[in-house]
Amino acid sequence: MKKTIVSVVGARPNFMKVAPLQRLFAENRDITHYLVHTGQHYDKEMSQVFFDQLGLSRPERSLGVGSGGHGEMTGKIMIAFEKACIELQPDLVIVVGDVNSTIAAALVARKLHIAVAHVEAGLRSFDETMPEELNRRLTDTLSNLLFVSEPSGVRNLEHEGIPSERVHLVGDIMLETLRMFLPMIEASNTPARFDLKADSYCLVTLHRPSNVDTTEALGSVISILENIPCPMIFPIHPRTVKKLSEFGFDERVQRLTRLRLTAPLPYIDFLSLAQSARMMLSDSGSVQGEASFFNTPCLVARENTERPFYLEEGTSALVGRDKALVERYTQEILDGSFKQSTPKVKEIGAGVAEKTVQAIEKFLL
């Protein structure tokens, strides 16, 4: 009997995690696969462009929830997604990552007695001030299948009492997608479009509330940027733009002649910049893996990470907002003494989608 799977996407990283799975599901005649887009990211550059570049099919449902507080957004998604589930009657709902769309869809599915698969399960920062940490923990508790990207995730789930038969260590699906599009990334030559020379600039991405939601934190971030001695390009998140204006930092940023702000970039263009950068400064989770894949040093503007694999085997290093530590690591990067990725980084991004889909097919069929 043919089975129906619904994959839920809502924010930028979700699209990249679903793309390789969708390609494989399309090859199985016993599976009907639908996308449901919650609309958590609704700006064209934060959403539509990823469907275009990744070749994702049009969503079967677009819920259009937009922005809002955590409770408001989660509630809107749950109300709209419940209606979608009743109409589409899925046998399995796939949720990815750790955003509000993830926990909302997982909770709705299980209340409707629909099985849930969590892609990128088991990651833990152990920082409960981060909403993503709560989303991850709750989603893992609800899930029937947990697909883990790195060994630390298996240990975390074992410690939390998740039955081992639910847990599958498959690798980092973000790197699977990167591998899929590597020829396009290498052909893009995005740095030249911004008059940047390869191996000469810093790529910046900062948007987390801990870095941009208070005057003190955002001021510290700007102080760090003022101290980086090479050209910088910053594809800036809408929330960061808003906070710069709200806290009166616009003129200070404009005086930073080495810094260029751009709108959020399409997936291929961003990774083209990452591949050719001398260094990165970011508070993103997924960027740590992408930077390590390219062997690009990545200074993580956080006190913790849910991805310790890339601290141990990749090019990531935690710096928080410690200006002196950023200066020290920047000097190591510029003089060539900073750490490099081990072969394990490339290995953890191989065959991920195939292992994931095989486990799902075994569960359903």
Short mmCIF file of C-alpha atoms in Angstrom, two decimals:
data_model
loop_
_atom_site.label_atom_id
_atom_site.label_comp_id
_atom_site.label_asym_id
_atom_site.label_seq_id
_atom_site.Cartn_x
_atom_site.Cartn_y
_atom_site.Cartn_z
CA MET A 1 0.00 0.00 0.00
CA LYS A 2 1.35 3.43 -0.98
CA LYS A 3 2.53 5.61 1.90
CA THR A 4 2.37 9.40 2.26
CA ILE A 5 5.18 11.44 3.79
CA VAL A 6 4.99 15.14 4.62
CA SER A 7 8.22 17.10 5.13
CA VAL A 8 7.86 20.37 7.01
CA VAL A 9 10.07 23.36 6.13
CA GLY A 10 9.97 26.83 7.58
CA ALA A 11 13.37 28.47 7.95
CA ARG A 12 16.45 28.73 5.72
CA PRO A 13 18.38 25.62 6.87
CA ASN A 14 15.26 23.43 6.61
CA PHE A 15 15.18 23.73 2.84
CA MET A 16 18.74 22.44 2.40
CA LYS A 17 18.12 19.48 4.71
CA VAL A 18 15.02 18.35 2.82
CA ALA A 19 16.39 18.74 -0.74
CA PRO A 20 18.43 15.48 -0.92
CA LEU A 21 15.63 13.52 0.78
CA GLN A 22 13.05 14.72 -1.72
CA ARG A 23 15.21 13.59 -4.62
CA LEU A 24 15.36 10.05 -3.27
CA PHE A 25 11.69 9.85 -2.31
CA ALA A 26 10.82 10.75 -5.91
CA GLU A 27 12.46 7.48 -7.03
CA ASN A 28 10.17 5.29 -4.88
CA ARG A 29 6.78 4.59 -6.45
CA ASP A 30 5.43 3.35 -3.12
CA ILE A 31 5.86 6.79 -1.51
CA THR A 32 4.05 10.05 -2.12
CA HIS A 33 6.10 12.93 -0.72
CA TYR A 34 4.70 16.38 -0.02
CA LEU A 35 6.30 19.58 1.23
CA VAL A 36 4.50 21.84 3.67
CA HIS A 37 6.01 25.31 4.04
CA THR A 38 5.01 27.00 7.30
CA GLY A 39 6.14 30.45 6.17
CA GLN A 40 8.27 31.06 9.28
CA HIS A 41 10.71 32.74 6.88
CA TYR A 42 8.58 34.60 4.39
CA ASP A 43 10.98 37.11 2.79
CA LYS A 44 11.86 36.05 -0.78
CA GLU A 45 15.59 36.03 -0.08
CA MET A 46 15.05 33.96 3.07
CA SER A 47 12.68 31.43 1.54
CA GLN A 48 11.54 31.40 -2.10
CA VAL A 49 15.05 31.61 -3.47
CA PHE A 50 15.97 28.33 -1.77
CA PHE A 51 13.16 26.51 -3.58
CA ASP A 52 14.47 27.97 -6.84
CA GLN A 53 18.14 27.12 -6.30
CA LEU A 54 17.69 23.72 -4.65
CA GLY A 55 15.17 22.48 -7.19
CA LEU A 56 12.57 21.76 -4.50
CA SER A 57 9.04 21.09 -5.72
CA ARG A 58 6.33 23.61 -4.97
CA PRO A 59 4.89 23.12 -1.48
CA GLU A 60 1.65 21.17 -1.35
CA ARG A 61 0.60 23.61 1.39
CA SER A 62 1.94 27.04 2.29
CA LEU A 63 0.74 27.97 5.76
CA GLY A 64 1.88 31.61 5.67
CA VAL A 65 2.31 32.09 9.41
CA GLY A 66 4.90 34.89 9.17
CA SER A 67 6.72 36.34 12.14
CA GLY A 68 5.71 36.83 15.77
CA GLY A 69 6.64 35.81 19.28
CA HIS A 70 7.53 32.20 20.00
CA GLY A 71 4.13 31.34 21.43
CA GLU A 72 2.20 33.16 18.73
CA MET A 73 4.23 31.65 15.89
CA THR A 74 4.16 28.11 17.31
CA GLY A 75 0.42 28.33 17.90
CA LYS A 76 -0.31 29.58 14.39
CA ILE A 77 1.77 26.78 12.88
CA MET A 78 0.00 24.16 14.98
CA ILE A 79 -3.46 25.37 13.99
CA ALA A 80 -2.63 25.52 10.28
CA PHE A 81 -0.58 22.32 10.20
CA GLU A 82 -3.29 20.30 11.91
CA LYS A 83 -5.65 21.20 9.07
CA ALA A 84 -3.00 20.21 6.52
CA CYS A 85 -2.46 16.84 8.21
CA ILE A 86 -6.19 16.10 8.29
CA GLU A 87 -6.39 16.86 4.57
CA LEU A 88 -3.19 15.10 3.45
CA GLN A 89 -3.41 12.11 5.84
CA PRO A 90 0.35 11.43 6.06
CA ASP A 91 1.75 8.18 7.43
CA LEU A 92 4.92 10.02 8.52
CA VAL A 93 5.86 13.64 9.16
CA ILE A 94 9.52 14.62 8.73
CA VAL A 95 10.70 17.60 10.76
CA VAL A 96 14.19 19.04 10.50
CA GLY A 97 16.46 21.09 12.73
CA ASP A 98 15.33 23.09 15.73
CA VAL A 99 13.09 26.00 14.74
CA ASN A 100 9.55 26.72 15.93
CA SER A 101 8.15 24.95 12.85
CA THR A 102 9.95 21.77 13.99
CA ILE A 103 8.40 21.42 17.44
CA ALA A 104 4.99 22.70 16.31
CA ALA A 105 4.68 20.15 13.50
CA ALA A 106 6.01 17.28 15.64
CA LEU A 107 3.51 17.98 18.41
CA VAL A 108 0.57 18.20 16.01
CA ALA A 109 1.54 14.98 14.23
CA ARG A 110 1.88 12.90 17.37
CA LYS A 111 -1.42 14.20 18.76
CA LEU A 112 -3.00 12.97 15.51
CA HIS A 113 -1.22 9.60 15.97
CA ILE A 114 1.08 10.21 12.99
CA ALA A 115 4.69 9.00 13.24
CA VAL A 116 7.45 11.63 13.33
CA ALA A 117 11.00 11.48 12.00
CA HIS A 118 13.45 14.13 13.26
CA VAL A 119 16.35 14.91 10.94
CA GLU A 120 19.31 16.35 12.88
CA ALA A 121 18.27 14.89 16.21
CA GLY A 122 20.33 14.69 19.40
CA LEU A 123 22.22 17.98 19.10
CA ARG A 124 22.59 19.75 22.44
CA SER A 125 24.16 23.07 23.43
CA PHE A 126 23.01 22.54 27.07
CA ASP A 127 21.98 26.19 27.07
CA GLU A 128 18.27 26.40 27.86
CA THR A 129 18.21 30.16 27.31
CA MET A 130 18.29 29.32 23.59
CA PRO A 131 14.81 28.51 22.24
CA GLU A 132 16.40 26.10 19.76
CA GLU A 133 17.64 23.92 22.63
CA LEU A 134 14.13 23.49 24.00
CA ASN A 135 12.77 22.78 20.53
CA ARG A 136 15.41 20.07 19.99
CA ARG A 137 14.81 18.33 23.30
CA LEU A 138 11.03 18.29 23.00
CA THR A 139 11.05 17.18 19.37
CA ASP A 140 13.40 14.29 20.15
CA THR A 141 11.10 13.12 22.94
CA LEU A 142 8.18 13.03 20.51
CA SER A 143 9.94 11.40 17.55
CA ASN A 144 9.66 7.79 16.42
CA LEU A 145 12.79 8.01 14.25
CA LEU A 146 15.78 10.14 15.22
CA PHE A 147 18.42 10.79 12.56
CA VAL A 148 21.63 11.99 14.19
CA SER A 149 24.33 14.03 12.47
CA GLU A 150 27.33 13.40 14.76
CA PRO A 151 28.45 11.01 17.52
CA SER A 152 27.72 13.44 20.36
CA GLY A 153 24.03 13.26 19.42
CA VAL A 154 23.90 9.51 20.01
CA ARG A 155 25.46 9.95 23.44
CA ASN A 156 23.02 12.73 24.31
CA LEU A 157 19.97 10.67 23.37
CA GLU A 158 21.26 7.64 25.26
CA HIS A 159 21.74 9.81 28.35
CA GLU A 160 18.16 11.10 27.99
CA GLY A 161 16.74 7.59 27.83
CA ILE A 162 15.66 7.53 24.17
CA PRO A 163 15.40 3.87 23.05
CA SER A 164 18.40 3.00 20.88
CA GLU A 165 16.27 1.33 18.20
CA ARG A 166 14.81 4.75 17.33
CA VAL A 167 18.26 6.34 16.86
CA HIS A 168 20.21 6.29 13.57
CA LEU A 169 23.64 7.91 13.19
CA VAL A 170 23.55 8.96 9.53
CA GLY A 171 25.82 12.04 9.34
CA ASP A 172 25.33 15.72 8.54
CA ILE A 173 22.69 16.16 5.86
CA MET A 174 23.67 19.82 5.35
CA LEU A 175 27.00 18.61 4.00
CA GLU A 176 25.17 16.12 1.78
CA THR A 177 23.34 19.03 0.17
CA LEU A 178 26.58 20.98 -0.13
CA ARG A 179 28.16 18.03 -1.96
CA MET A 180 25.15 17.89 -4.28
CA PHE A 181 25.61 21.50 -5.34
CA LEU A 182 29.41 21.74 -5.18
CA PRO A 183 29.85 22.19 -8.98
CA MET A 184 27.41 25.14 -8.93
CA ILE A 185 29.12 26.60 -5.86
CA GLU A 186 32.56 26.39 -7.47
CA ALA A 187 31.26 27.90 -10.72
CA SER A 188 29.47 30.78 -9.01
CA ASN A 189 32.50 33.01 -8.34
CA THR A 190 30.42 35.21 -6.06
CA PRO A 191 33.45 36.96 -4.45
CA ALA A 192 34.31 38.60 -7.77
CA ARG A 193 30.81 40.10 -7.95
CA PHE A 194 31.56 41.90 -4.68
CA ASP A 195 35.11 42.86 -5.76
CA LEU A 196 36.60 40.49 -3.20
CA LYS A 197 39.77 38.49 -3.75
CA ALA A 198 39.80 34.86 -2.66
CA ASP A 199 41.45 34.15 0.69
CA SER A 200 41.48 37.83 1.63
CA TYR A 201 38.18 38.59 3.39
CA CYS A 202 36.01 37.70 6.39
CA LEU A 203 32.44 36.46 5.87
CA VAL A 204 30.14 37.52 8.74
CA THR A 205 26.73 36.14 9.75
CA LEU A 206 25.20 37.25 13.06
CA HIS A 207 21.53 37.17 14.03
CA ARG A 208 21.00 35.32 17.34
CA PRO A 209 19.18 37.24 20.09
CA SER A 210 22.17 36.79 22.41
CA ASN A 211 24.26 38.87 20.00
CA VAL A 212 21.83 41.43 18.60
CA ASP A 213 18.91 41.94 20.98
CA THR A 214 20.57 44.25 23.52
CA THR A 215 22.58 47.45 23.14
CA GLU A 216 25.48 45.97 25.10
CA ALA A 217 25.70 42.75 23.07
CA LEU A 218 25.36 44.41 19.66
CA GLY A 219 27.84 47.11 20.68
CA SER A 220 30.36 44.39 21.58
CA VAL A 221 29.82 42.74 18.20
CA ILE A 222 30.49 46.02 16.40
CA SER A 223 33.66 46.50 18.46
CA ILE A 224 34.85 43.10 17.25
CA LEU A 225 34.10 44.02 13.63
CA GLU A 226 35.99 47.31 14.06
CA ASN A 227 39.04 45.28 15.07
CA ILE A 228 39.12 42.75 12.19
CA PRO A 229 41.94 43.90 9.89
CA CYS A 230 40.69 42.51 6.54
CA PRO A 231 37.73 43.30 4.27
CA MET A 232 34.42 41.95 5.57
CA ILE A 233 31.15 41.06 3.88
CA PHE A 234 28.04 40.68 6.01
CA PRO A 235 24.83 39.25 4.46
CA ILE A 236 22.67 40.74 7.16
CA HIS A 237 19.58 39.14 8.66
CA PRO A 238 16.45 41.38 8.80
CA ARG A 239 16.37 41.20 12.62
CA THR A 240 19.97 42.47 12.81
CA VAL A 241 19.17 45.40 10.48
CA LYS A 242 16.26 46.30 12.72
CA LYS A 243 18.35 46.19 15.89
CA LEU A 244 21.17 48.32 14.43
CA SER A 245 18.66 51.07 13.73
CA GLU A 246 16.77 50.61 17.01
CA PHE A 247 19.95 50.97 19.10
CA GLY A 248 21.34 53.90 17.09
CA PHE A 249 24.32 52.02 15.63
CA ASP A 250 23.74 52.87 11.95
CA GLU A 251 26.32 55.67 11.77
CA ARG A 252 28.94 53.65 13.63
CA VAL A 253 28.54 50.79 11.16
CA GLN A 254 28.68 53.16 8.20
CA ARG A 255 32.09 54.39 9.41
CA LEU A 256 33.42 50.83 9.14
CA THR A 257 35.01 51.18 5.71
CA ARG A 258 36.20 47.55 5.59
CA LEU A 259 32.64 46.25 6.12
CA ARG A 260 30.13 45.71 3.33
CA LEU A 261 26.51 44.90 4.22
CA THR A 262 24.33 42.98 1.78
CA ALA A 263 20.86 41.51 1.82
CA PRO A 264 20.61 37.79 2.71
CA LEU A 265 22.17 35.78 -0.10
CA PRO A 266 20.94 32.75 -2.04
CA TYR A 267 22.34 29.40 -0.92
CA ILE A 268 24.83 28.95 -3.78
CA ASP A 269 26.14 32.50 -3.51
CA PHE A 270 26.63 32.31 0.24
CA LEU A 271 28.57 29.06 0.03
CA SER A 272 30.70 30.45 -2.79
CA LEU A 273 31.72 33.24 -0.41
CA ALA A 274 32.33 30.73 2.40
CA GLN A 275 34.52 28.55 0.20
CA SER A 276 36.81 31.44 -0.77
CA ALA A 277 36.88 33.35 2.55
CA ARG A 278 40.04 33.69 4.65
CA MET A 279 37.87 33.42 7.77
CA MET A 280 34.29 33.56 9.03
CA LEU A 281 32.65 35.10 12.09
CA SER A 282 29.23 33.57 12.73
CA ASP A 283 26.70 32.59 15.37
CA SER A 284 25.01 30.06 13.09
CA GLY A 285 24.85 26.34 13.81
CA SER A 286 24.95 24.97 10.27
CA VAL A 287 27.67 27.37 9.10
CA GLN A 288 30.15 25.60 11.39
CA GLY A 289 29.85 22.45 9.30
CA GLU A 290 29.93 24.26 5.97
CA ALA A 291 33.04 26.21 6.95
CA SER A 292 34.76 23.05 8.16
CA PHE A 293 33.93 21.28 4.88
CA PHE A 294 35.70 24.07 3.00
CA ASN A 295 38.52 24.21 5.58
CA THR A 296 37.63 27.86 6.20
CA PRO A 297 38.39 29.01 9.78
CA CYS A 298 35.14 29.86 11.58
CA LEU A 299 35.06 31.89 14.79
CA VAL A 300 31.76 31.11 16.48
CA ALA A 301 30.30 34.11 18.31
CA ARG A 302 28.69 31.94 20.99
CA GLU A 303 29.65 30.54 24.39
CA ASN A 304 28.55 27.04 23.39
CA THR A 305 27.70 24.92 20.38
CA GLU A 306 25.40 21.99 19.72
CA ARG A 307 27.96 20.74 17.17
CA PRO A 308 31.12 19.81 19.10
CA PHE A 309 32.23 17.62 16.19
CA TYR A 310 33.29 20.72 14.29
CA LEU A 311 35.27 22.02 17.25
CA GLU A 312 37.11 18.70 17.49
CA GLU A 313 37.51 17.78 13.82
CA GLY A 314 36.76 20.97 11.90
CA THR A 315 37.78 24.61 11.75
CA SER A 316 35.33 26.02 14.32
CA ALA A 317 36.39 27.74 17.54
CA LEU A 318 34.15 29.30 20.18
CA VAL A 319 34.89 32.97 20.84
CA GLY A 320 31.66 34.40 22.26
CA ARG A 321 32.05 38.18 22.17
CA ASP A 322 35.60 38.04 23.58
CA LYS A 323 37.43 40.71 21.61
CA ALA A 324 40.87 39.55 22.77
CA LEU A 325 40.17 35.94 21.81
CA VAL A 326 38.92 36.99 18.37
CA GLU A 327 42.09 39.03 17.92
CA ARG A 328 44.28 36.08 18.92
CA TYR A 329 42.58 33.60 16.61
CA THR A 330 42.45 36.13 13.76
CA GLN A 331 46.21 36.50 13.99
CA GLU A 332 46.62 32.70 13.90
CA ILE A 333 44.39 32.58 10.82
CA LEU A 334 46.31 35.32 9.05
CA ASP A 335 49.72 33.78 9.81
CA GLY A 336 48.54 30.28 8.82
CA SER A 337 48.85 28.56 12.21
CA PHE A 338 45.11 28.05 12.87
CA LYS A 339 43.82 24.46 12.93
CA GLN A 340 42.61 22.65 9.81
CA SER A 341 39.81 20.14 9.25
CA THR A 342 40.48 16.41 9.48
CA PRO A 343 39.25 13.92 6.82
CA LYS A 344 36.37 13.01 9.17
CA VAL A 345 34.56 16.20 8.14
CA LYS A 346 34.19 15.06 4.54
CA GLU A 347 33.27 11.53 5.66
CA ILE A 348 30.40 12.66 7.90
CA GLY A 349 28.70 14.35 4.95
CA ALA A 350 28.67 11.32 2.62
CA GLY A 351 25.67 9.04 1.97
CA VAL A 352 23.50 10.75 4.57
CA ALA A 353 20.29 11.02 2.55
CA GLU A 354 20.49 7.42 1.36
CA LYS A 355 20.89 6.07 4.91
CA THR A 356 18.03 8.28 6.12
CA VAL A 357 15.62 7.27 3.37
CA GLN A 358 16.45 3.57 3.73
CA ALA A 359 15.59 3.70 7.44
CA ILE A 360 12.33 5.53 6.71
CA GLU A 361 11.35 3.03 4.02
CA LYS A 362 12.07 0.13 6.39
CA PHE A 363 9.90 1.79 9.05
CA LEU A 364 6.96 2.45 6.68
CA LEU A 365 6.95 -0.26 4.04
#
